[in-house]
C-alpha cells in the first residue's frame, strides 16, 4: 500500500494508473461503516484510493475540529488489510490556499444539517471537489448515513460535469442498532443508552410504514415521543430532493433525525 502525503505524489500515482479507480473520502478514525465503503470500492475497481483528511472548512466555530478523533496507525492497518492501493494523507497546507475560488452548495444545503451547521456543506464541497479533481476517480463511495451530503455532492457532480460515478452505500450499525460514527467515541455509557433511542425510533417508524401508515406528521409524532429526553435538532420526512413531504412514498422517501445526546450531536436516517 502506498502512502501519499502530497498532492504532487497523488497526481503522479494517479497518472501511473490504467483501469477503473475507486475513491473513498474519509476523515479517518475508521470503523466498519467506512470499511464497507472501502470493501465495495476494492471489489468494483482495479485500484482503490482512500483519503484521510480532517477537513477544517466543514467544521463550524463551536464544533469539534480540535478534538476530532485521530487514529492514523490503526487506520492505515485497516486500509492495508482491506487491500487498498493508496492512502492520501495530506496536511491542510497541501489542500488549501490563501487565494482560491470558493464553491457554494445549492439551496439543498439551506435546511436540516445546513441550517444547524452553517457553512458545513460549502466546506464539504470545497474538499470533495479538490479530491475528485486529484483522484479523477471512476467511482466514489459515500455513506447513506450522511444522506443530505450525498445529494449535495451528487448535485455538484451532475451540474459541474464531474466525470465520477457516485455510489451511495448502506448505513452500517452496531449490534444494538446505533449507526456507526467516528463521533460515537465521545458517548459515555449513559449517553450511549440514550443514543439508542434514535435508531429505535427509526425502527418504530419502519414498523408503522409496513403496517400501512404513510402520514408523515403521525410518524414524526411517534418518533418525537421515542426521542423524549434528547435535544432534538430536527425530525423530517423528505423526498429524494430533500423537500418535506406530507405522505411517505415507498422507495422515494427518507426519514431524517438529528439530536444531541449530552454534548454529542448525532445524525441518523432511514431510506424508505
Ligand atoms: P467521515 O469520515 O465521517 O467523513 O465519513 C466518510 C464516509 O463514510 C462518508 O461518506 C460517510 O457517509 C460514510 N459513513 C460514515 N459512517 C457510516 C456508517 N455507519 N455506515 C456507512 N457509511 C458511513
PDB file of C-alpha atoms and ligand atoms in Angstrom:
ATOM      1  CA  UNK A   1       0.000   0.000   0.000  1.00  0.00           C
ATOM      2  CA  UNK A   2       1.348   3.387  -0.991  1.00  0.00           C
ATOM      3  CA  UNK A   3       1.079   6.321   1.396  1.00  0.00           C
ATOM      4  CA  UNK A   4       0.758   9.639  -0.362  1.00  0.00           C
ATOM      5  CA  UNK A   5       1.324  12.794   1.669  1.00  0.00           C
ATOM      6  CA  UNK A   6       1.408  15.447  -1.033  1.00  0.00           C
ATOM      7  CA  UNK A   7      -0.848  16.366  -3.927  1.00  0.00           C
ATOM      8  CA  UNK A   8       2.193  16.004  -6.187  1.00  0.00           C
ATOM      9  CA  UNK A   9       2.583  12.374  -5.101  1.00  0.00           C
ATOM     10  CA  UNK A  10      -1.132  11.713  -5.561  1.00  0.00           C
ATOM     11  CA  UNK A  11      -1.139  13.200  -9.067  1.00  0.00           C
ATOM     12  CA  UNK A  12       1.918  11.101 -10.040  1.00  0.00           C
ATOM     13  CA  UNK A  13       0.299   7.953  -8.581  1.00  0.00           C
ATOM     14  CA  UNK A  14      -2.956   8.670 -10.458  1.00  0.00           C
ATOM     15  CA  UNK A  15      -1.094   9.282 -13.719  1.00  0.00           C
ATOM     16  CA  UNK A  16       0.575   5.877 -13.393  1.00  0.00           C
ATOM     17  CA  UNK A  17      -2.786   4.064 -13.311  1.00  0.00           C
ATOM     18  CA  UNK A  18      -4.858   2.496 -16.023  1.00  0.00           C
ATOM     19  CA  UNK A  19      -8.288   0.974 -15.483  1.00  0.00           C
ATOM     20  CA  UNK A  20     -11.002   1.960 -13.056  1.00  0.00           C
ATOM     21  CA  UNK A  21     -10.221   3.929  -9.899  1.00  0.00           C
ATOM     22  CA  UNK A  22     -12.424   3.784  -6.807  1.00  0.00           C
ATOM     23  CA  UNK A  23     -12.171   6.570  -4.254  1.00  0.00           C
ATOM     24  CA  UNK A  24     -13.353   6.687  -0.623  1.00  0.00           C
ATOM     25  CA  UNK A  25     -13.059  10.095   1.074  1.00  0.00           C
ATOM     26  CA  UNK A  26     -12.937   9.938   4.889  1.00  0.00           C
ATOM     27  CA  UNK A  27     -11.865  11.934   7.932  1.00  0.00           C
ATOM     28  CA  UNK A  28     -10.240   8.848   9.479  1.00  0.00           C
ATOM     29  CA  UNK A  29     -10.925   7.108  12.825  1.00  0.00           C
ATOM     30  CA  UNK A  30     -12.120   4.361  10.513  1.00  0.00           C
ATOM     31  CA  UNK A  31     -14.876   1.962  11.594  1.00  0.00           C
ATOM     32  CA  UNK A  32     -16.907  -0.753   9.902  1.00  0.00           C
ATOM     33  CA  UNK A  33     -19.054   1.864   8.147  1.00  0.00           C
ATOM     34  CA  UNK A  34     -16.003   3.248   6.364  1.00  0.00           C
ATOM     35  CA  UNK A  35     -14.756  -0.302   5.804  1.00  0.00           C
ATOM     36  CA  UNK A  36     -17.958  -1.260   3.969  1.00  0.00           C
ATOM     37  CA  UNK A  37     -17.356   1.600   1.502  1.00  0.00           C
ATOM     38  CA  UNK A  38     -13.710   0.592   1.122  1.00  0.00           C
ATOM     39  CA  UNK A  39     -14.572  -3.083   0.519  1.00  0.00           C
ATOM     40  CA  UNK A  40     -17.117  -2.114  -2.136  1.00  0.00           C
ATOM     41  CA  UNK A  41     -14.547   0.039  -3.886  1.00  0.00           C
ATOM     42  CA  UNK A  42     -11.900  -2.699  -3.787  1.00  0.00           C
ATOM     43  CA  UNK A  43     -14.412  -5.175  -5.203  1.00  0.00           C
ATOM     44  CA  UNK A  44     -15.607  -2.899  -8.003  1.00  0.00           C
ATOM     45  CA  UNK A  45     -12.402  -1.183  -9.166  1.00  0.00           C
ATOM     46  CA  UNK A  46      -8.925  -2.062 -10.307  1.00  0.00           C
ATOM     47  CA  UNK A  47      -7.390   0.498  -7.959  1.00  0.00           C
ATOM     48  CA  UNK A  48      -8.730   1.970  -4.713  1.00  0.00           C
ATOM     49  CA  UNK A  49      -7.594   5.238  -3.158  1.00  0.00           C
ATOM     50  CA  UNK A  50      -8.745   6.230   0.356  1.00  0.00           C
ATOM     51  CA  UNK A  51      -8.240   9.763   1.646  1.00  0.00           C
ATOM     52  CA  UNK A  52      -7.908  10.531   5.339  1.00  0.00           C
ATOM     53  CA  UNK A  53      -8.207  14.262   5.917  1.00  0.00           C
ATOM     54  CA  UNK A  54      -9.910  16.065   8.794  1.00  0.00           C
ATOM     55  CA  UNK A  55     -11.279  18.871   6.672  1.00  0.00           C
ATOM     56  CA  UNK A  56     -11.221  22.098   8.721  1.00  0.00           C
ATOM     57  CA  UNK A  57     -13.545  24.025   6.397  1.00  0.00           C
ATOM     58  CA  UNK A  58     -16.530  21.791   7.148  1.00  0.00           C
ATOM     59  CA  UNK A  59     -16.370  22.407  10.914  1.00  0.00           C
ATOM     60  CA  UNK A  60     -18.225  25.348  12.467  1.00  0.00           C
ATOM     61  CA  UNK A  61     -16.548  27.622  15.046  1.00  0.00           C
ATOM     62  CA  UNK A  62     -18.061  25.829  18.031  1.00  0.00           C
ATOM     63  CA  UNK A  63     -17.636  22.335  16.674  1.00  0.00           C
ATOM     64  CA  UNK A  64     -15.183  19.539  17.478  1.00  0.00           C
ATOM     65  CA  UNK A  65     -12.350  20.151  14.986  1.00  0.00           C
ATOM     66  CA  UNK A  66      -9.695  20.249  17.718  1.00  0.00           C
ATOM     67  CA  UNK A  67     -10.819  17.072  19.464  1.00  0.00           C
ATOM     68  CA  UNK A  68     -11.922  15.077  16.398  1.00  0.00           C
ATOM     69  CA  UNK A  69     -10.509  11.539  16.911  1.00  0.00           C
ATOM     70  CA  UNK A  70      -7.221  10.719  15.147  1.00  0.00           C
ATOM     71  CA  UNK A  71      -6.103   7.104  14.718  1.00  0.00           C
ATOM     72  CA  UNK A  72      -3.616   7.177  11.881  1.00  0.00           C
ATOM     73  CA  UNK A  73      -1.796   3.945  12.661  1.00  0.00           C
ATOM     74  CA  UNK A  74      -4.962   1.855  13.106  1.00  0.00           C
ATOM     75  CA  UNK A  75      -6.499   3.469  10.000  1.00  0.00           C
ATOM     76  CA  UNK A  76      -3.518   2.510   7.853  1.00  0.00           C
ATOM     77  CA  UNK A  77      -3.692  -1.076   9.136  1.00  0.00           C
ATOM     78  CA  UNK A  78      -7.410  -1.286   8.282  1.00  0.00           C
ATOM     79  CA  UNK A  79      -6.749   0.045   4.781  1.00  0.00           C
ATOM     80  CA  UNK A  80      -3.828  -2.288   4.227  1.00  0.00           C
ATOM     81  CA  UNK A  81      -5.822  -5.360   5.362  1.00  0.00           C
ATOM     82  CA  UNK A  82      -8.644  -4.314   3.042  1.00  0.00           C
ATOM     83  CA  UNK A  83      -6.168  -4.231   0.131  1.00  0.00           C
ATOM     84  CA  UNK A  84      -6.410  -0.522  -0.509  1.00  0.00           C
ATOM     85  CA  UNK A  85      -3.791   0.522  -3.069  1.00  0.00           C
ATOM     86  CA  UNK A  86      -3.083   4.028  -1.820  1.00  0.00           C
ATOM     87  CA  UNK A  87      -3.976   6.240   1.126  1.00  0.00           C
ATOM     88  CA  UNK A  88      -3.842  10.006   0.666  1.00  0.00           C
ATOM     89  CA  UNK A  89      -2.953  11.664   3.989  1.00  0.00           C
ATOM     90  CA  UNK A  90      -2.368  15.338   3.263  1.00  0.00           C
ATOM     91  CA  UNK A  91      -1.639  18.258   5.593  1.00  0.00           C
ATOM     92  CA  UNK A  92      -4.032  21.204   5.460  1.00  0.00           C
ATOM     93  CA  UNK A  93      -1.347  23.209   3.603  1.00  0.00           C
ATOM     94  CA  UNK A  94      -1.487  20.691   0.737  1.00  0.00           C
ATOM     95  CA  UNK A  95      -5.199  21.281   0.227  1.00  0.00           C
ATOM     96  CA  UNK A  96      -5.979  24.939   0.951  1.00  0.00           C
ATOM     97  CA  UNK A  97      -4.534  28.193  -0.382  1.00  0.00           C
ATOM     98  CA  UNK A  98      -4.929  31.811   0.614  1.00  0.00           C
ATOM     99  CA  UNK A  99      -6.411  32.786  -2.709  1.00  0.00           C
ATOM    100  CA  UNK A 100      -8.812  30.319  -4.179  1.00  0.00           C
ATOM    101  CA  UNK A 101     -12.293  30.426  -5.694  1.00  0.00           C
ATOM    102  CA  UNK A 102     -14.994  29.149  -3.383  1.00  0.00           C
ATOM    103  CA  UNK A 103     -17.840  26.834  -4.194  1.00  0.00           C
ATOM    104  CA  UNK A 104     -21.289  27.434  -2.711  1.00  0.00           C
ATOM    105  CA  UNK A 105     -23.615  24.480  -2.205  1.00  0.00           C
ATOM    106  CA  UNK A 106     -27.012  24.580  -3.949  1.00  0.00           C
ATOM    107  CA  UNK A 107     -30.131  25.537  -1.973  1.00  0.00           C
ATOM    108  CA  UNK A 108     -30.387  21.871  -0.958  1.00  0.00           C
ATOM    109  CA  UNK A 109     -27.913  22.947   1.732  1.00  0.00           C
ATOM    110  CA  UNK A 110     -30.178  25.616   3.281  1.00  0.00           C
ATOM    111  CA  UNK A 111     -32.091  23.245   5.531  1.00  0.00           C
ATOM    112  CA  UNK A 112     -31.606  20.439   8.082  1.00  0.00           C
ATOM    113  CA  UNK A 113     -27.837  19.894   8.511  1.00  0.00           C
ATOM    114  CA  UNK A 114     -27.094  23.083   6.577  1.00  0.00           C
ATOM    115  CA  UNK A 115     -29.373  25.137   8.820  1.00  0.00           C
ATOM    116  CA  UNK A 116     -27.829  23.747  12.014  1.00  0.00           C
ATOM    117  CA  UNK A 117     -24.253  23.729  10.730  1.00  0.00           C
ATOM    118  CA  UNK A 118     -23.835  26.992   8.807  1.00  0.00           C
ATOM    119  CA  UNK A 119     -21.239  26.711   6.045  1.00  0.00           C
ATOM    120  CA  UNK A 120     -20.749  22.974   6.634  1.00  0.00           C
ATOM    121  CA  UNK A 121     -21.723  21.853   3.135  1.00  0.00           C
ATOM    122  CA  UNK A 122     -19.682  24.592   1.424  1.00  0.00           C
ATOM    123  CA  UNK A 123     -16.671  23.147   3.258  1.00  0.00           C
ATOM    124  CA  UNK A 124     -17.626  19.609   2.256  1.00  0.00           C
ATOM    125  CA  UNK A 125     -17.963  20.560  -1.419  1.00  0.00           C
ATOM    126  CA  UNK A 126     -14.726  22.540  -1.322  1.00  0.00           C
ATOM    127  CA  UNK A 127     -12.732  19.487  -0.267  1.00  0.00           C
ATOM    128  CA  UNK A 128     -14.663  16.880  -2.278  1.00  0.00           C
ATOM    129  CA  UNK A 129     -14.233  18.902  -5.487  1.00  0.00           C
ATOM    130  CA  UNK A 130     -10.475  19.091  -4.919  1.00  0.00           C
ATOM    131  CA  UNK A 131     -10.255  15.372  -4.085  1.00  0.00           C
ATOM    132  CA  UNK A 132     -12.288  14.355  -7.140  1.00  0.00           C
ATOM    133  CA  UNK A 133     -10.081  16.563  -9.343  1.00  0.00           C
ATOM    134  CA  UNK A 134      -6.956  14.993  -7.856  1.00  0.00           C
ATOM    135  CA  UNK A 135      -8.082  11.369  -7.990  1.00  0.00           C
ATOM    136  CA  UNK A 136     -10.118  11.598 -11.239  1.00  0.00           C
ATOM    137  CA  UNK A 137     -11.980   8.650  -9.739  1.00  0.00           C
ATOM    138  CA  UNK A 138     -14.169   6.421 -11.868  1.00  0.00           C
ATOM    139  CA  UNK A 139     -16.305   5.662  -8.795  1.00  0.00           C
ATOM    140  CA  UNK A 140     -16.587   7.439  -5.453  1.00  0.00           C
ATOM    141  CA  UNK A 141     -18.254   5.862  -2.427  1.00  0.00           C
ATOM    142  CA  UNK A 142     -20.353   7.780   0.116  1.00  0.00           C
ATOM    143  CA  UNK A 143     -22.450   6.564   3.057  1.00  0.00           C
ATOM    144  CA  UNK A 144     -26.221   6.953   3.125  1.00  0.00           C
ATOM    145  CA  UNK A 145     -25.717   7.922   6.776  1.00  0.00           C
ATOM    146  CA  UNK A 146     -24.855  11.429   5.545  1.00  0.00           C
ATOM    147  CA  UNK A 147     -27.863  11.475   3.234  1.00  0.00           C
ATOM    148  CA  UNK A 148     -28.006  15.221   2.642  1.00  0.00           C
ATOM    149  CA  UNK A 149     -24.261  15.298   1.995  1.00  0.00           C
ATOM    150  CA  UNK A 150     -24.676  12.578  -0.645  1.00  0.00           C
ATOM    151  CA  UNK A 151     -27.372  14.526  -2.522  1.00  0.00           C
ATOM    152  CA  UNK A 152     -25.448  17.817  -2.291  1.00  0.00           C
ATOM    153  CA  UNK A 153     -22.275  16.171  -3.620  1.00  0.00           C
ATOM    154  CA  UNK A 154     -24.332  14.486  -6.356  1.00  0.00           C
ATOM    155  CA  UNK A 155     -25.793  17.860  -7.332  1.00  0.00           C
ATOM    156  CA  UNK A 156     -22.225  19.240  -7.658  1.00  0.00           C
ATOM    157  CA  UNK A 157     -21.008  16.257  -9.670  1.00  0.00           C
ATOM    158  CA  UNK A 158     -24.018  16.408 -12.032  1.00  0.00           C
ATOM    159  CA  UNK A 159     -24.055  20.165 -12.584  1.00  0.00           C
ATOM    160  CA  UNK A 160     -20.280  20.703 -12.833  1.00  0.00           C
ATOM    161  CA  UNK A 161     -19.949  17.702 -15.202  1.00  0.00           C
ATOM    162  CA  UNK A 162     -17.503  15.840 -12.990  1.00  0.00           C
ATOM    163  CA  UNK A 163     -16.727  12.503 -14.583  1.00  0.00           C
ATOM    164  CA  UNK A 164     -17.155  10.344 -11.457  1.00  0.00           C
ATOM    165  CA  UNK A 165     -19.974   7.944 -10.685  1.00  0.00           C
ATOM    166  CA  UNK A 166     -21.241   8.306  -7.107  1.00  0.00           C
ATOM    167  CA  UNK A 167     -22.224   5.198  -5.166  1.00  0.00           C
ATOM    168  CA  UNK A 168     -24.408   5.589  -2.056  1.00  0.00           C
ATOM    169  CA  UNK A 169     -23.703   2.772   0.453  1.00  0.00           C
ATOM    170  CA  UNK A 170     -25.915   1.299   3.181  1.00  0.00           C
ATOM    171  CA  UNK A 171     -25.651   2.510   6.787  1.00  0.00           C
ATOM    172  CA  UNK A 172     -23.625   0.142   8.985  1.00  0.00           C
ATOM    173  CA  UNK A 173     -24.847  -0.168  12.581  1.00  0.00           C
ATOM    174  CA  UNK A 174     -23.607  -1.667  15.823  1.00  0.00           C
ATOM    175  CA  UNK A 175     -25.419  -4.800  17.034  1.00  0.00           C
ATOM    176  CA  UNK A 176     -27.583  -2.622  19.293  1.00  0.00           C
ATOM    177  CA  UNK A 177     -28.693  -0.508  16.307  1.00  0.00           C
ATOM    178  CA  UNK A 178     -26.560   2.608  16.849  1.00  0.00           C
ATOM    179  CA  UNK A 179     -25.313   3.887  13.488  1.00  0.00           C
ATOM    180  CA  UNK A 180     -21.511   3.721  13.469  1.00  0.00           C
ATOM    181  CA  UNK A 181     -19.832   7.114  13.616  1.00  0.00           C
ATOM    182  CA  UNK A 182     -16.332   8.300  14.462  1.00  0.00           C
ATOM    183  CA  UNK A 183     -18.063  10.616  16.963  1.00  0.00           C
ATOM    184  CA  UNK A 184     -19.548   7.682  18.959  1.00  0.00           C
ATOM    185  CA  UNK A 185     -16.296   7.611  20.979  1.00  0.00           C
ATOM    186  CA  UNK A 186     -17.496  10.816  22.676  1.00  0.00           C
ATOM    187  CA  UNK A 187     -20.510   8.980  24.172  1.00  0.00           C
ATOM    188  CA  UNK A 188     -20.408   7.928  27.845  1.00  0.00           C
ATOM    189  CA  UNK A 189     -22.112   4.615  28.727  1.00  0.00           C
ATOM    190  CA  UNK A 190     -25.142   6.564  29.822  1.00  0.00           C
ATOM    191  CA  UNK A 191     -25.166   8.675  26.629  1.00  0.00           C
ATOM    192  CA  UNK A 192     -24.933   5.535  24.558  1.00  0.00           C
ATOM    193  CA  UNK A 193     -28.083   4.101  26.104  1.00  0.00           C
ATOM    194  CA  UNK A 194     -29.881   7.387  25.381  1.00  0.00           C
ATOM    195  CA  UNK A 195     -28.470   7.459  21.840  1.00  0.00           C
ATOM    196  CA  UNK A 196     -30.148   4.124  21.105  1.00  0.00           C
ATOM    197  CA  UNK A 197     -33.481   5.958  21.156  1.00  0.00           C
ATOM    198  CA  UNK A 198     -32.583   7.372  17.739  1.00  0.00           C
ATOM    199  CA  UNK A 199     -32.233   4.078  15.845  1.00  0.00           C
ATOM    200  CA  UNK A 200     -35.090   2.579  17.859  1.00  0.00           C
ATOM    201  CA  UNK A 201     -37.419   5.387  16.778  1.00  0.00           C
ATOM    202  CA  UNK A 202     -36.467   4.780  13.148  1.00  0.00           C
ATOM    203  CA  UNK A 203     -37.333   1.088  13.592  1.00  0.00           C
ATOM    204  CA  UNK A 204     -40.703   2.085  15.076  1.00  0.00           C
ATOM    205  CA  UNK A 205     -41.310   4.325  12.047  1.00  0.00           C
ATOM    206  CA  UNK A 206     -40.449   1.441   9.715  1.00  0.00           C
ATOM    207  CA  UNK A 207     -42.905  -0.851  11.524  1.00  0.00           C
ATOM    208  CA  UNK A 208     -45.645   1.769  11.196  1.00  0.00           C
ATOM    209  CA  UNK A 209     -44.953   2.135   7.481  1.00  0.00           C
ATOM    210  CA  UNK A 210     -45.013  -1.642   6.985  1.00  0.00           C
ATOM    211  CA  UNK A 211     -48.435  -1.638   8.673  1.00  0.00           C
ATOM    212  CA  UNK A 212     -49.586   0.906   6.070  1.00  0.00           C
ATOM    213  CA  UNK A 213     -49.202   4.200   7.969  1.00  0.00           C
ATOM    214  CA  UNK A 214     -47.920   6.779   5.478  1.00  0.00           C
ATOM    215  CA  UNK A 215     -48.886  10.054   7.174  1.00  0.00           C
ATOM    216  CA  UNK A 216     -45.666  11.981   7.813  1.00  0.00           C
ATOM    217  CA  UNK A 217     -46.962  14.027  10.754  1.00  0.00           C
ATOM    218  CA  UNK A 218     -48.211  10.951  12.554  1.00  0.00           C
ATOM    219  CA  UNK A 219     -44.930   9.119  12.013  1.00  0.00           C
ATOM    220  CA  UNK A 220     -42.912  12.164  13.143  1.00  0.00           C
ATOM    221  CA  UNK A 221     -45.060  12.418  16.313  1.00  0.00           C
ATOM    222  CA  UNK A 222     -44.302   8.780  17.151  1.00  0.00           C
ATOM    223  CA  UNK A 223     -40.580   9.371  16.572  1.00  0.00           C
ATOM    224  CA  UNK A 224     -40.619  12.503  18.762  1.00  0.00           C
ATOM    225  CA  UNK A 225     -42.275  10.536  21.580  1.00  0.00           C
ATOM    226  CA  UNK A 226     -39.452   7.992  21.489  1.00  0.00           C
ATOM    227  CA  UNK A 227     -36.809  10.719  21.436  1.00  0.00           C
ATOM    228  CA  UNK A 228     -38.031  12.276  24.700  1.00  0.00           C
ATOM    229  CA  UNK A 229     -35.099  13.364  26.847  1.00  0.00           C
ATOM    230  CA  UNK A 230     -32.865  14.116  23.846  1.00  0.00           C
ATOM    231  CA  UNK A 231     -32.270  17.595  22.467  1.00  0.00           C
ATOM    232  CA  UNK A 232     -33.747  17.108  19.001  1.00  0.00           C
ATOM    233  CA  UNK A 233     -32.493  19.415  16.214  1.00  0.00           C
ATOM    234  CA  UNK A 234     -34.952  18.059  13.664  1.00  0.00           C
ATOM    235  CA  UNK A 235     -37.059  15.092  12.642  1.00  0.00           C
ATOM    236  CA  UNK A 236     -38.057  15.339   8.992  1.00  0.00           C
ATOM    237  CA  UNK A 237     -39.523  13.192   6.253  1.00  0.00           C
ATOM    238  CA  UNK A 238     -38.294  14.197   2.810  1.00  0.00           C
ATOM    239  CA  UNK A 239     -38.302  13.073  -0.792  1.00  0.00           C
ATOM    240  CA  UNK A 240     -35.075  12.481  -2.719  1.00  0.00           C
ATOM    241  CA  UNK A 241     -34.878  16.229  -3.471  1.00  0.00           C
ATOM    242  CA  UNK A 242     -34.972  16.823   0.276  1.00  0.00           C
ATOM    243  CA  UNK A 243     -38.382  18.520   0.161  1.00  0.00           C
ATOM    244  CA  UNK A 244     -40.541  17.727   3.179  1.00  0.00           C
ATOM    245  CA  UNK A 245     -43.490  15.523   2.232  1.00  0.00           C
ATOM    246  CA  UNK A 246     -46.884  15.061   3.847  1.00  0.00           C
ATOM    247  CA  UNK A 247     -47.131  11.401   2.946  1.00  0.00           C
ATOM    248  CA  UNK A 248     -44.479   8.695   2.614  1.00  0.00           C
ATOM    249  CA  UNK A 249     -43.891   7.398  -0.892  1.00  0.00           C
ATOM    250  CA  UNK A 250     -42.258   3.986  -0.746  1.00  0.00           C
ATOM    251  CA  UNK A 251     -38.754   3.925  -2.346  1.00  0.00           C
ATOM    252  CA  UNK A 252     -38.816   7.739  -2.609  1.00  0.00           C
ATOM    253  CA  UNK A 253     -38.621   8.916   0.999  1.00  0.00           C
ATOM    254  CA  UNK A 254     -36.021   9.434   3.716  1.00  0.00           C
ATOM    255  CA  UNK A 255     -36.695   9.903   7.426  1.00  0.00           C
ATOM    256  CA  UNK A 256     -34.029  12.132   8.991  1.00  0.00           C
ATOM    257  CA  UNK A 257     -33.122  12.668  12.638  1.00  0.00           C
ATOM    258  CA  UNK A 258     -30.515  14.933  14.224  1.00  0.00           C
ATOM    259  CA  UNK A 259     -30.269  15.107  18.005  1.00  0.00           C
ATOM    260  CA  UNK A 260     -27.801  15.905  20.745  1.00  0.00           C
ATOM    261  CA  UNK A 261     -27.032  13.285  23.368  1.00  0.00           C
ATOM    262  CA  UNK A 262     -25.107  15.033  26.131  1.00  0.00           C
ATOM    263  CA  UNK A 263     -22.692  17.193  24.167  1.00  0.00           C
ATOM    264  CA  UNK A 264     -22.517  14.846  21.172  1.00  0.00           C
ATOM    265  CA  UNK A 265     -24.574  15.626  18.106  1.00  0.00           C
ATOM    266  CA  UNK A 266     -25.702  12.525  16.202  1.00  0.00           C
ATOM    267  CA  UNK A 267     -27.487  12.083  12.877  1.00  0.00           C
ATOM    268  CA  UNK A 268     -29.254   9.021  11.562  1.00  0.00           C
ATOM    269  CA  UNK A 269     -31.802   8.248   8.870  1.00  0.00           C
ATOM    270  CA  UNK A 270     -33.628   5.548   7.029  1.00  0.00           C
ATOM    271  CA  UNK A 271     -34.342   5.390   3.304  1.00  0.00           C
ATOM    272  CA  UNK A 272     -37.861   4.025   2.829  1.00  0.00           C
TER     273      UNK A 272
HETATM  274  P1  LIG B   1     -16.472  10.621   7.647  1.00  0.00           P
HETATM  275  O1  LIG B   1     -15.146  10.026   7.944  1.00  0.00           O
HETATM  276  O2  LIG B   1     -17.370  10.747   8.823  1.00  0.00           O
HETATM  277  O3  LIG B   1     -16.357  11.900   6.833  1.00  0.00           O
HETATM  278  O4  LIG B   1     -17.214   9.585   6.694  1.00  0.00           O
HETATM  279  C1  LIG B   1     -16.637   9.158   5.474  1.00  0.00           C
HETATM  280  C2  LIG B   1     -17.677   8.413   4.689  1.00  0.00           C
HETATM  281  O5  LIG B   1     -18.111   7.278   5.432  1.00  0.00           O
HETATM  282  C3  LIG B   1     -18.940   9.262   4.398  1.00  0.00           C
HETATM  283  O6  LIG B   1     -19.359   9.025   3.067  1.00  0.00           O
HETATM  284  C4  LIG B   1     -19.922   8.735   5.402  1.00  0.00           C
HETATM  285  O7  LIG B   1     -21.273   8.869   4.994  1.00  0.00           O
HETATM  286  C5  LIG B   1     -19.525   7.266   5.479  1.00  0.00           C
HETATM  287  N1  LIG B   1     -20.005   6.675   6.717  1.00  0.00           N
HETATM  288  C6  LIG B   1     -19.833   7.147   7.983  1.00  0.00           C
HETATM  289  N2  LIG B   1     -20.480   6.357   8.879  1.00  0.00           N
HETATM  290  C7  LIG B   1     -21.073   5.377   8.171  1.00  0.00           C
HETATM  291  C8  LIG B   1     -21.895   4.249   8.520  1.00  0.00           C
HETATM  292  N3  LIG B   1     -22.227   3.989   9.777  1.00  0.00           N
HETATM  293  N4  LIG B   1     -22.326   3.448   7.516  1.00  0.00           N
HETATM  294  C9  LIG B   1     -22.000   3.702   6.232  1.00  0.00           C
HETATM  295  N5  LIG B   1     -21.235   4.748   5.830  1.00  0.00           N
HETATM  296  C10 LIG B   1     -20.777   5.572   6.784  1.00  0.00           C
END
